[in-house]
PDB file of C-alpha atoms in Angstrom:
ATOM      1  CA  MET A   1     -17.537 -12.523 -90.865  1.00  0.00           C
ATOM      2  CA  ASN A   2     -16.971  -8.795 -90.660  1.00  0.00           C
ATOM      3  CA  ASP A   3     -18.611  -5.992 -88.729  1.00  0.00           C
ATOM      4  CA  PHE A   4     -21.221  -8.121 -87.018  1.00  0.00           C
ATOM      5  CA  THR A   5     -23.264  -5.572 -85.121  1.00  0.00           C
ATOM      6  CA  VAL A   6     -26.523  -5.563 -83.244  1.00  0.00           C
ATOM      7  CA  ASP A   7     -28.099  -2.145 -83.061  1.00  0.00           C
ATOM      8  CA  LYS A   8     -30.608  -2.271 -80.241  1.00  0.00           C
ATOM      9  CA  ALA A   9     -32.049   1.152 -81.048  1.00  0.00           C
ATOM     10  CA  THR A  10     -33.046   0.142 -84.573  1.00  0.00           C
ATOM     11  CA  LYS A  11     -33.444  -3.591 -83.747  1.00  0.00           C
ATOM     12  CA  THR A  12     -31.209  -4.372 -86.674  1.00  0.00           C
ATOM     13  CA  VAL A  13     -28.457  -6.932 -87.059  1.00  0.00           C
ATOM     14  CA  THR A  14     -25.922  -6.227 -89.791  1.00  0.00           C
ATOM     15  CA  PHE A  15     -22.936  -8.195 -91.017  1.00  0.00           C
ATOM     16  CA  SER A  16     -20.928  -8.755 -94.161  1.00  0.00           C
ATOM     17  CA  ARG A  17     -18.788 -11.458 -95.686  1.00  0.00           C
ATOM     18  CA  GLU A  18     -16.453 -11.654 -98.677  1.00  0.00           C
ATOM     19  CA  PHE A  19     -16.544 -14.657-101.001  1.00  0.00           C
ATOM     20  CA  ASP A  20     -13.828 -15.800-103.393  1.00  0.00           C
ATOM     21  CA  ALA A  21     -16.116 -15.850-106.430  1.00  0.00           C
ATOM     22  CA  ASP A  22     -17.445 -13.358-108.940  1.00  0.00           C
ATOM     23  CA  LEU A  23     -20.670 -11.456-108.468  1.00  0.00           C
ATOM     24  CA  SER A  24     -22.771 -13.513-110.915  1.00  0.00           C
ATOM     25  CA  LEU A  25     -21.974 -16.766-109.153  1.00  0.00           C
ATOM     26  CA  VAL A  26     -22.692 -15.438-105.667  1.00  0.00           C
ATOM     27  CA  TRP A  27     -25.899 -13.839-106.895  1.00  0.00           C
ATOM     28  CA  ASP A  28     -26.958 -17.198-108.390  1.00  0.00           C
ATOM     29  CA  ALA A  29     -26.138 -18.966-105.121  1.00  0.00           C
ATOM     30  CA  TYR A  30     -28.609 -16.667-103.368  1.00  0.00           C
ATOM     31  CA  THR A  31     -31.322 -16.550-105.987  1.00  0.00           C
ATOM     32  CA  LYS A  32     -31.503 -20.035-107.514  1.00  0.00           C
ATOM     33  CA  PRO A  33     -33.246 -22.540-105.258  1.00  0.00           C
ATOM     34  CA  GLU A  34     -31.209 -25.550-106.388  1.00  0.00           C
ATOM     35  CA  ILE A  35     -28.005 -23.800-105.248  1.00  0.00           C
ATOM     36  CA  LEU A  36     -29.549 -22.068-102.238  1.00  0.00           C
ATOM     37  CA  ASP A  37     -30.694 -25.372-100.766  1.00  0.00           C
ATOM     38  CA  GLN A  38     -27.121 -26.649-100.853  1.00  0.00           C
ATOM     39  CA  TRP A  39     -25.856 -24.179 -98.245  1.00  0.00           C
ATOM     40  CA  TRP A  40     -28.763 -22.419 -96.551  1.00  0.00           C
ATOM     41  CA  ALA A  41     -29.278 -24.794 -93.641  1.00  0.00           C
ATOM     42  CA  PRO A  42     -26.623 -25.291 -90.968  1.00  0.00           C
ATOM     43  CA  ARG A  43     -25.700 -28.972 -91.169  1.00  0.00           C
ATOM     44  CA  PRO A  44     -26.965 -31.477 -90.166  1.00  0.00           C
ATOM     45  CA  TRP A  45     -30.146 -29.597 -91.053  1.00  0.00           C
ATOM     46  CA  THR A  46     -31.179 -29.409 -94.688  1.00  0.00           C
ATOM     47  CA  SER A  47     -32.986 -26.751 -96.669  1.00  0.00           C
ATOM     48  CA  ARG A  48     -35.861 -27.873 -98.924  1.00  0.00           C
ATOM     49  CA  THR A  49     -37.445 -25.302-101.219  1.00  0.00           C
ATOM     50  CA  LYS A  50     -40.980 -26.213-102.239  1.00  0.00           C
ATOM     51  CA  PHE A  51     -41.206 -23.353-104.730  1.00  0.00           C
ATOM     52  CA  MET A  52     -39.402 -20.116-105.412  1.00  0.00           C
ATOM     53  CA  ASN A  53     -40.387 -17.272-107.734  1.00  0.00           C
ATOM     54  CA  PHE A  54     -37.531 -14.833-107.566  1.00  0.00           C
ATOM     55  CA  GLU A  55     -39.331 -11.688-108.733  1.00  0.00           C
ATOM     56  CA  VAL A  56     -40.860  -8.686-106.994  1.00  0.00           C
ATOM     57  CA  GLY A  57     -44.093  -9.931-105.419  1.00  0.00           C
ATOM     58  CA  GLY A  58     -42.816 -13.501-105.726  1.00  0.00           C
ATOM     59  CA  ARG A  59     -42.189 -15.926-102.916  1.00  0.00           C
ATOM     60  CA  ARG A  60     -39.879 -18.652-101.678  1.00  0.00           C
ATOM     61  CA  PHE A  61     -41.636 -21.262 -99.575  1.00  0.00           C
ATOM     62  CA  TYR A  62     -39.167 -23.580 -97.948  1.00  0.00           C
ATOM     63  CA  ALA A  63     -38.533 -25.819 -94.996  1.00  0.00           C
ATOM     64  CA  MET A  64     -35.606 -26.275 -92.685  1.00  0.00           C
ATOM     65  CA  VAL A  65     -35.531 -30.016 -92.151  1.00  0.00           C
ATOM     66  CA  SER A  66     -34.098 -31.356 -88.908  1.00  0.00           C
ATOM     67  CA  PRO A  67     -31.928 -34.496 -88.811  1.00  0.00           C
ATOM     68  CA  ASP A  68     -34.955 -36.502 -87.650  1.00  0.00           C
ATOM     69  CA  GLY A  69     -37.081 -35.242 -90.544  1.00  0.00           C
ATOM     70  CA  GLN A  70     -39.121 -32.517 -88.847  1.00  0.00           C
ATOM     71  CA  GLU A  71     -40.006 -29.637 -91.180  1.00  0.00           C
ATOM     72  CA  PHE A  72     -39.993 -25.982 -90.108  1.00  0.00           C
ATOM     73  CA  TRP A  73     -41.523 -23.870 -92.844  1.00  0.00           C
ATOM     74  CA  SER A  74     -40.705 -20.285 -93.753  1.00  0.00           C
ATOM     75  CA  ILE A  75     -41.958 -17.800 -96.296  1.00  0.00           C
ATOM     76  CA  GLN A  76     -39.787 -15.205 -97.982  1.00  0.00           C
ATOM     77  CA  ASP A  77     -41.678 -12.553 -99.924  1.00  0.00           C
ATOM     78  CA  TYR A  78     -39.514 -10.555-102.323  1.00  0.00           C
ATOM     79  CA  MET A  79     -40.159  -6.845-101.859  1.00  0.00           C
ATOM     80  CA  ALA A  80     -37.543  -5.330-104.190  1.00  0.00           C
ATOM     81  CA  ILE A  81     -34.931  -6.650-106.596  1.00  0.00           C
ATOM     82  CA  SER A  82     -32.092  -4.770-108.323  1.00  0.00           C
ATOM     83  CA  PRO A  83     -30.401  -7.556-110.300  1.00  0.00           C
ATOM     84  CA  LYS A  84     -26.952  -8.500-108.981  1.00  0.00           C
ATOM     85  CA  THR A  85     -26.835  -5.519-106.609  1.00  0.00           C
ATOM     86  CA  ASN A  86     -29.548  -5.798-104.013  1.00  0.00           C
ATOM     87  CA  PHE A  87     -32.723  -7.527-102.957  1.00  0.00           C
ATOM     88  CA  LYS A  88     -35.097  -7.130-100.067  1.00  0.00           C
ATOM     89  CA  LEU A  89     -37.416  -9.689 -98.585  1.00  0.00           C
ATOM     90  CA  LEU A  90     -39.865 -10.187 -95.784  1.00  0.00           C
ATOM     91  CA  ASN A  91     -39.130 -13.397 -93.916  1.00  0.00           C
ATOM     92  CA  ALA A  92     -41.714 -15.116 -91.745  1.00  0.00           C
ATOM     93  CA  PHE A  93     -42.108 -18.494 -90.112  1.00  0.00           C
ATOM     94  CA  ALA A  94     -45.086 -20.412 -91.459  1.00  0.00           C
ATOM     95  CA  ASP A  95     -47.052 -23.607 -91.163  1.00  0.00           C
ATOM     96  CA  LYS A  96     -46.985 -26.277 -93.839  1.00  0.00           C
ATOM     97  CA  ASP A  97     -50.000 -24.651 -95.538  1.00  0.00           C
ATOM     98  CA  GLU A  98     -48.198 -21.383 -96.203  1.00  0.00           C
ATOM     99  CA  ASN A  99     -49.875 -19.444 -93.399  1.00  0.00           C
ATOM    100  CA  PRO A 100     -47.311 -16.913 -92.159  1.00  0.00           C
ATOM    101  CA  GLU A 101     -46.625 -16.361 -88.508  1.00  0.00           C
ATOM    102  CA  LEU A 102     -46.280 -12.603 -88.146  1.00  0.00           C
ATOM    103  CA  PRO A 103     -44.405 -10.451 -87.336  1.00  0.00           C
ATOM    104  CA  GLY A 104     -41.519 -11.430 -89.518  1.00  0.00           C
ATOM    105  CA  SER A 105     -38.206  -9.786 -90.206  1.00  0.00           C
ATOM    106  CA  GLU A 106     -37.065  -7.536 -93.052  1.00  0.00           C
ATOM    107  CA  TRP A 107     -33.897  -8.537 -94.868  1.00  0.00           C
ATOM    108  CA  ASP A 108     -31.791  -6.284 -97.033  1.00  0.00           C
ATOM    109  CA  LEU A 109     -28.957  -7.919 -98.996  1.00  0.00           C
ATOM    110  CA  THR A 110     -26.380  -5.945-100.960  1.00  0.00           C
ATOM    111  CA  PHE A 111     -23.830  -7.484-103.333  1.00  0.00           C
ATOM    112  CA  SER A 112     -20.650  -5.882-104.644  1.00  0.00           C
ATOM    113  CA  GLU A 113     -17.578  -7.145-106.491  1.00  0.00           C
ATOM    114  CA  GLN A 114     -13.968  -6.064-106.289  1.00  0.00           C
ATOM    115  CA  ASN A 115     -10.995  -7.842-107.859  1.00  0.00           C
ATOM    116  CA  GLY A 116     -13.034 -10.965-108.517  1.00  0.00           C
ATOM    117  CA  LYS A 117     -14.221 -11.213-104.907  1.00  0.00           C
ATOM    118  CA  THR A 118     -17.788 -10.573-103.892  1.00  0.00           C
ATOM    119  CA  THR A 119     -18.952  -8.965-100.688  1.00  0.00           C
ATOM    120  CA  VAL A 120     -22.423  -9.619 -99.389  1.00  0.00           C
ATOM    121  CA  ARG A 121     -23.782  -7.230 -96.806  1.00  0.00           C
ATOM    122  CA  VAL A 122     -26.847  -8.377 -94.873  1.00  0.00           C
ATOM    123  CA  SER A 123     -29.070  -6.267 -92.693  1.00  0.00           C
ATOM    124  CA  ILE A 124     -31.928  -7.863 -90.788  1.00  0.00           C
ATOM    125  CA  TYR A 125     -34.548  -5.810 -89.016  1.00  0.00           C
ATOM    126  CA  ASN A 126     -36.558  -7.598 -86.355  1.00  0.00           C
ATOM    127  CA  GLU A 127     -39.593  -6.121 -84.742  1.00  0.00           C
ATOM    128  CA  SER A 128     -39.175  -8.220 -81.637  1.00  0.00           C
ATOM    129  CA  LEU A 129     -36.379  -9.801 -79.690  1.00  0.00           C
ATOM    130  CA  GLU A 130     -38.510 -12.897 -79.156  1.00  0.00           C
ATOM    131  CA  ARG A 131     -38.707 -13.316 -82.902  1.00  0.00           C
ATOM    132  CA  LEU A 132     -34.938 -13.206 -83.197  1.00  0.00           C
ATOM    133  CA  GLU A 133     -34.606 -15.748 -80.430  1.00  0.00           C
ATOM    134  CA  LYS A 134     -36.981 -18.080 -82.201  1.00  0.00           C
ATOM    135  CA  MET A 135     -35.018 -17.756 -85.422  1.00  0.00           C
ATOM    136  CA  LEU A 136     -31.961 -18.960 -83.530  1.00  0.00           C
ATOM    137  CA  GLU A 137     -33.834 -21.736 -81.880  1.00  0.00           C
ATOM    138  CA  MET A 138     -35.197 -23.144 -85.127  1.00  0.00           C
ATOM    139  CA  GLY A 139     -32.125 -23.066 -87.244  1.00  0.00           C
ATOM    140  CA  PHE A 140     -29.404 -23.408 -84.749  1.00  0.00           C
ATOM    141  CA  LYS A 141     -30.268 -24.914 -81.407  1.00  0.00           C
ATOM    142  CA  GLU A 142     -30.085 -28.432 -82.757  1.00  0.00           C
ATOM    143  CA  GLY A 143     -26.839 -27.662 -84.555  1.00  0.00           C
ATOM    144  CA  THR A 144     -25.249 -26.378 -81.379  1.00  0.00           C
ATOM    145  CA  ALA A 145     -26.394 -29.454 -79.508  1.00  0.00           C
ATOM    146  CA  MET A 146     -24.782 -31.656 -82.175  1.00  0.00           C
ATOM    147  CA  THR A 147     -21.526 -29.728 -82.029  1.00  0.00           C
ATOM    148  CA  GLN A 148     -21.595 -30.040 -78.274  1.00  0.00           C
ATOM    149  CA  LYS A 149     -22.110 -33.781 -78.590  1.00  0.00           C
ATOM    150  CA  ASN A 150     -19.194 -34.071 -81.031  1.00  0.00           C
ATOM    151  CA  LEU A 151     -17.030 -32.154 -78.608  1.00  0.00           C
ATOM    152  CA  ASP A 152     -18.099 -34.399 -75.755  1.00  0.00           C
ATOM    153  CA  GLU A 153     -17.164 -37.470 -77.790  1.00  0.00           C
ATOM    154  CA  LEU A 154     -13.866 -35.958 -78.822  1.00  0.00           C
ATOM    155  CA  LEU A 155     -13.019 -35.106 -75.226  1.00  0.00           C
ATOM    156  CA  ALA A 156     -13.945 -38.621 -74.193  1.00  0.00           C
ATOM    157  CA  THR A 157     -11.638 -40.103 -76.852  1.00  0.00           C
ATOM    158  CA  LEU A 158      -8.825 -37.780 -75.883  1.00  0.00           C
ATOM    159  CA  SER A 159      -9.122 -38.553 -72.198  1.00  0.00           C
ATOM    160  CA  GLN A 160      -9.002 -42.304 -72.956  1.00  0.00           C
ATOM    161  CA  ARG A 161      -5.639 -41.823 -74.634  1.00  0.00           C
ATOM    162  CA  LYS A 162      -4.088 -40.487 -71.457  1.00  0.00           C
TER     163      LYS A 162
ATOM    164  CA  MET B   1     -43.001 -11.251 -65.512  1.00  0.00           C
ATOM    165  CA  ARG B   2     -39.995 -11.483 -67.785  1.00  0.00           C
ATOM    166  CA  ARG B   3     -36.939 -10.258 -65.923  1.00  0.00           C
ATOM    167  CA  ASP B   4     -33.619 -10.795 -67.636  1.00  0.00           C
ATOM    168  CA  ILE B   5     -30.822  -8.893 -69.285  1.00  0.00           C
ATOM    169  CA  PHE B   6     -32.897  -8.322 -72.431  1.00  0.00           C
ATOM    170  CA  GLN B   7     -35.703  -6.795 -70.414  1.00  0.00           C
ATOM    171  CA  ALA B   8     -33.050  -4.536 -68.888  1.00  0.00           C
ATOM    172  CA  ILE B   9     -31.823  -3.218 -72.234  1.00  0.00           C
ATOM    173  CA  ALA B  10     -35.242  -3.045 -73.887  1.00  0.00           C
ATOM    174  CA  ASP B  11     -35.836   0.542 -72.802  1.00  0.00           C
ATOM    175  CA  PRO B  12     -33.780   3.554 -74.021  1.00  0.00           C
ATOM    176  CA  THR B  13     -33.767   5.222 -70.573  1.00  0.00           C
ATOM    177  CA  ARG B  14     -32.472   2.033 -68.985  1.00  0.00           C
ATOM    178  CA  ARG B  15     -29.748   1.777 -71.617  1.00  0.00           C
ATOM    179  CA  ALA B  16     -28.748   5.351 -70.760  1.00  0.00           C
ATOM    180  CA  ILE B  17     -28.679   4.506 -67.039  1.00  0.00           C
ATOM    181  CA  ILE B  18     -26.467   1.491 -67.774  1.00  0.00           C
ATOM    182  CA  THR B  19     -24.043   3.741 -69.660  1.00  0.00           C
ATOM    183  CA  LEU B  20     -24.029   6.264 -66.816  1.00  0.00           C
ATOM    184  CA  ILE B  21     -23.248   3.814 -64.042  1.00  0.00           C
ATOM    185  CA  ALA B  22     -20.877   1.673 -66.113  1.00  0.00           C
ATOM    186  CA  PHE B  23     -17.944   3.820 -65.015  1.00  0.00           C
ATOM    187  CA  GLN B  24     -18.907   4.813 -61.504  1.00  0.00           C
ATOM    188  CA  ALA B  25     -21.473   3.977 -58.844  1.00  0.00           C
ATOM    189  CA  MET B  26     -24.122   6.698 -58.551  1.00  0.00           C
ATOM    190  CA  THR B  27     -26.929   7.679 -56.216  1.00  0.00           C
ATOM    191  CA  PRO B  28     -30.512   7.676 -57.568  1.00  0.00           C
ATOM    192  CA  ASN B  29     -30.584  11.484 -57.359  1.00  0.00           C
ATOM    193  CA  ALA B  30     -27.369  11.860 -59.327  1.00  0.00           C
ATOM    194  CA  ILE B  31     -28.718   9.463 -61.955  1.00  0.00           C
ATOM    195  CA  ALA B  32     -32.056  11.293 -62.164  1.00  0.00           C
ATOM    196  CA  ASP B  33     -30.246  14.618 -62.748  1.00  0.00           C
ATOM    197  CA  ASN B  34     -29.286  13.306 -66.164  1.00  0.00           C
ATOM    198  CA  PHE B  35     -32.857  12.811 -67.321  1.00  0.00           C
ATOM    199  CA  ASN B  36     -35.818  15.028 -68.030  1.00  0.00           C
ATOM    200  CA  THR B  37     -38.224  12.513 -66.554  1.00  0.00           C
ATOM    201  CA  THR B  38     -39.465  12.409 -62.964  1.00  0.00           C
ATOM    202  CA  ARG B  39     -37.416  10.842 -60.160  1.00  0.00           C
ATOM    203  CA  GLN B  40     -40.222   8.292 -59.764  1.00  0.00           C
ATOM    204  CA  ALA B  41     -39.754   7.192 -63.359  1.00  0.00           C
ATOM    205  CA  VAL B  42     -36.012   6.813 -62.860  1.00  0.00           C
ATOM    206  CA  SER B  43     -36.643   4.889 -59.624  1.00  0.00           C
ATOM    207  CA  LYS B  44     -38.919   2.518 -61.501  1.00  0.00           C
ATOM    208  CA  HIS B  45     -36.230   1.881 -64.096  1.00  0.00           C
ATOM    209  CA  LEU B  46     -33.674   1.273 -61.342  1.00  0.00           C
ATOM    210  CA  ARG B  47     -36.044  -1.193 -59.732  1.00  0.00           C
ATOM    211  CA  ILE B  48     -36.420  -3.119 -62.990  1.00  0.00           C
ATOM    212  CA  LEU B  49     -32.639  -3.083 -63.514  1.00  0.00           C
ATOM    213  CA  THR B  50     -32.213  -4.472 -59.998  1.00  0.00           C
ATOM    214  CA  GLU B  51     -34.807  -7.175 -60.642  1.00  0.00           C
ATOM    215  CA  CYS B  52     -32.923  -8.072 -63.823  1.00  0.00           C
ATOM    216  CA  GLU B  53     -29.866  -8.449 -61.569  1.00  0.00           C
ATOM    217  CA  LEU B  54     -27.907  -6.060 -63.737  1.00  0.00           C
ATOM    218  CA  VAL B  55     -27.333  -3.463 -61.024  1.00  0.00           C
ATOM    219  CA  LYS B  56     -26.503  -3.825 -57.378  1.00  0.00           C
ATOM    220  CA  GLN B  57     -27.127  -1.409 -54.519  1.00  0.00           C
ATOM    221  CA  GLU B  58     -24.639  -0.442 -51.872  1.00  0.00           C
ATOM    222  CA  GLN B  59     -25.261   1.610 -48.787  1.00  0.00           C
ATOM    223  CA  GLN B  60     -22.582   4.218 -48.112  1.00  0.00           C
ATOM    224  CA  GLY B  61     -23.448   6.382 -45.131  1.00  0.00           C
ATOM    225  CA  ARG B  62     -26.875   7.832 -45.759  1.00  0.00           C
ATOM    226  CA  GLU B  63     -26.751   7.293 -49.502  1.00  0.00           C
ATOM    227  CA  ILE B  64     -27.514   4.276 -51.674  1.00  0.00           C
ATOM    228  CA  TYR B  65     -25.194   3.822 -54.634  1.00  0.00           C
ATOM    229  CA  TYR B  66     -26.110   1.888 -57.757  1.00  0.00           C
ATOM    230  CA  SER B  67     -23.425   0.099 -59.743  1.00  0.00           C
ATOM    231  CA  LEU B  68     -23.331  -2.299 -62.673  1.00  0.00           C
ATOM    232  CA  GLU B  69     -22.929  -6.078 -62.579  1.00  0.00           C
ATOM    233  CA  VAL B  70     -20.680  -6.167 -65.634  1.00  0.00           C
ATOM    234  CA  GLU B  71     -20.552  -9.975 -65.733  1.00  0.00           C
ATOM    235  CA  LYS B  72     -24.286 -10.051 -66.429  1.00  0.00           C
ATOM    236  CA  MET B  73     -23.734  -8.085 -69.652  1.00  0.00           C
ATOM    237  CA  LYS B  74     -21.851 -11.083 -71.049  1.00  0.00           C
ATOM    238  CA  GLU B  75     -25.171 -12.849 -71.535  1.00  0.00           C
ATOM    239  CA  ILE B  76     -25.895 -10.427 -74.373  1.00  0.00           C
ATOM    240  CA  ASP B  77     -22.607 -11.230 -76.021  1.00  0.00           C
ATOM    241  CA  GLN B  78     -23.193 -14.966 -75.677  1.00  0.00           C
ATOM    242  CA  TRP B  79     -26.630 -14.647 -77.184  1.00  0.00           C
ATOM    243  CA  VAL B  80     -25.390 -12.563 -80.110  1.00  0.00           C
ATOM    244  CA  ASN B  81     -22.525 -14.962 -80.629  1.00  0.00           C
ATOM    245  CA  GLN B  82     -24.904 -17.843 -81.367  1.00  0.00           C
ATOM    246  CA  PHE B  83     -26.427 -15.761 -84.120  1.00  0.00           C
ATOM    247  CA  ARG B  84     -23.020 -14.835 -85.461  1.00  0.00           C
ATOM    248  CA  LYS B  85     -21.984 -18.487 -85.481  1.00  0.00           C
ATOM    249  CA  SER B  86     -25.076 -19.679 -87.291  1.00  0.00           C
ATOM    250  CA  TRP B  87     -24.377 -17.221 -90.129  1.00  0.00           C
ATOM    251  CA  GLU B  88     -20.701 -18.102 -90.135  1.00  0.00           C
ATOM    252  CA  THR B  89     -21.674 -21.773 -90.616  1.00  0.00           C
ATOM    253  CA  ARG B  90     -24.028 -20.846 -93.423  1.00  0.00           C
ATOM    254  CA  PHE B  91     -21.380 -18.699 -95.133  1.00  0.00           C
ATOM    255  CA  ASN B  92     -18.700 -21.387 -94.807  1.00  0.00           C
ATOM    256  CA  GLN B  93     -21.090 -23.748 -96.544  1.00  0.00           C
ATOM    257  CA  LEU B  94     -21.601 -21.153 -99.262  1.00  0.00           C
ATOM    258  CA  ASP B  95     -17.799 -21.013 -99.675  1.00  0.00           C
ATOM    259  CA  ASP B  96     -17.820 -24.744-100.373  1.00  0.00           C
ATOM    260  CA  VAL B  97     -20.720 -24.536-102.815  1.00  0.00           C
ATOM    261  CA  LEU B  98     -19.101 -21.617-104.675  1.00  0.00           C
ATOM    262  CA  SER B  99     -15.814 -23.449-104.955  1.00  0.00           C
ATOM    263  CA  THR B 100     -17.610 -26.510-106.378  1.00  0.00           C
ATOM    264  CA  LEU B 101     -19.543 -24.351-108.861  1.00  0.00           C
ATOM    265  CA  LYS B 102     -16.367 -22.610-110.030  1.00  0.00           C
ATOM    266  CA  LYS B 103     -14.797 -25.956-110.905  1.00  0.00           C
ATOM    267  CA  GLN B 104     -17.756 -26.990-113.048  1.00  0.00           C
TER     268      GLN B 104
END
């Protein structure tokens, strides 16, 4: 991942990544729920989209599902869409009845293609640090714990071989 | 009250103080000379920075010098790194999905 920066003054996190695929495919991976759900959640979590209307004023309502089946819902409201170039959304945690938990964060995603490779630039504005921390906690804490456990097991196996 | 590294960097004046004393220890008066606010305001910021354990005080003669606990700053990097990793994981998964889609 390139140029991962946290700008404290503007409370914005920005980063970019290049993918070995053309623009249309990457755009589809971000905007079609059946593809999005295949990569959105850090394993062993899964992403489950209940519905998604990818249009200005439309919404994606989805859950991050933990390995033990717990659902953490989020709402993404699409604010602006320039097909295959850019889209902006307002992301907020929610309950299972679609009630958002504000404040959320504002996401700005820009797509560009060069020589058959596509770069996605993401900028996320967070009103509060606490909100950012919670985002980490929900999507990642468990994942880190799992990785840690795997490492523990690996170390145990390795030390037995000695 | 919340007192940690993120409380320390939450305020623009405190971020400026951190930058100032990152290179050399300074007295409260010398620090205050760099700001248009009152010495009391600067003192308050220094107190919060001390409570966040980001700065330490050292008595030299009649003066107190403030300097930075650089190690403490690593907590920010560690915190940011989690975020970086979670996106890296997500993007690696996207790599896999894209490669599968291309083959179809």
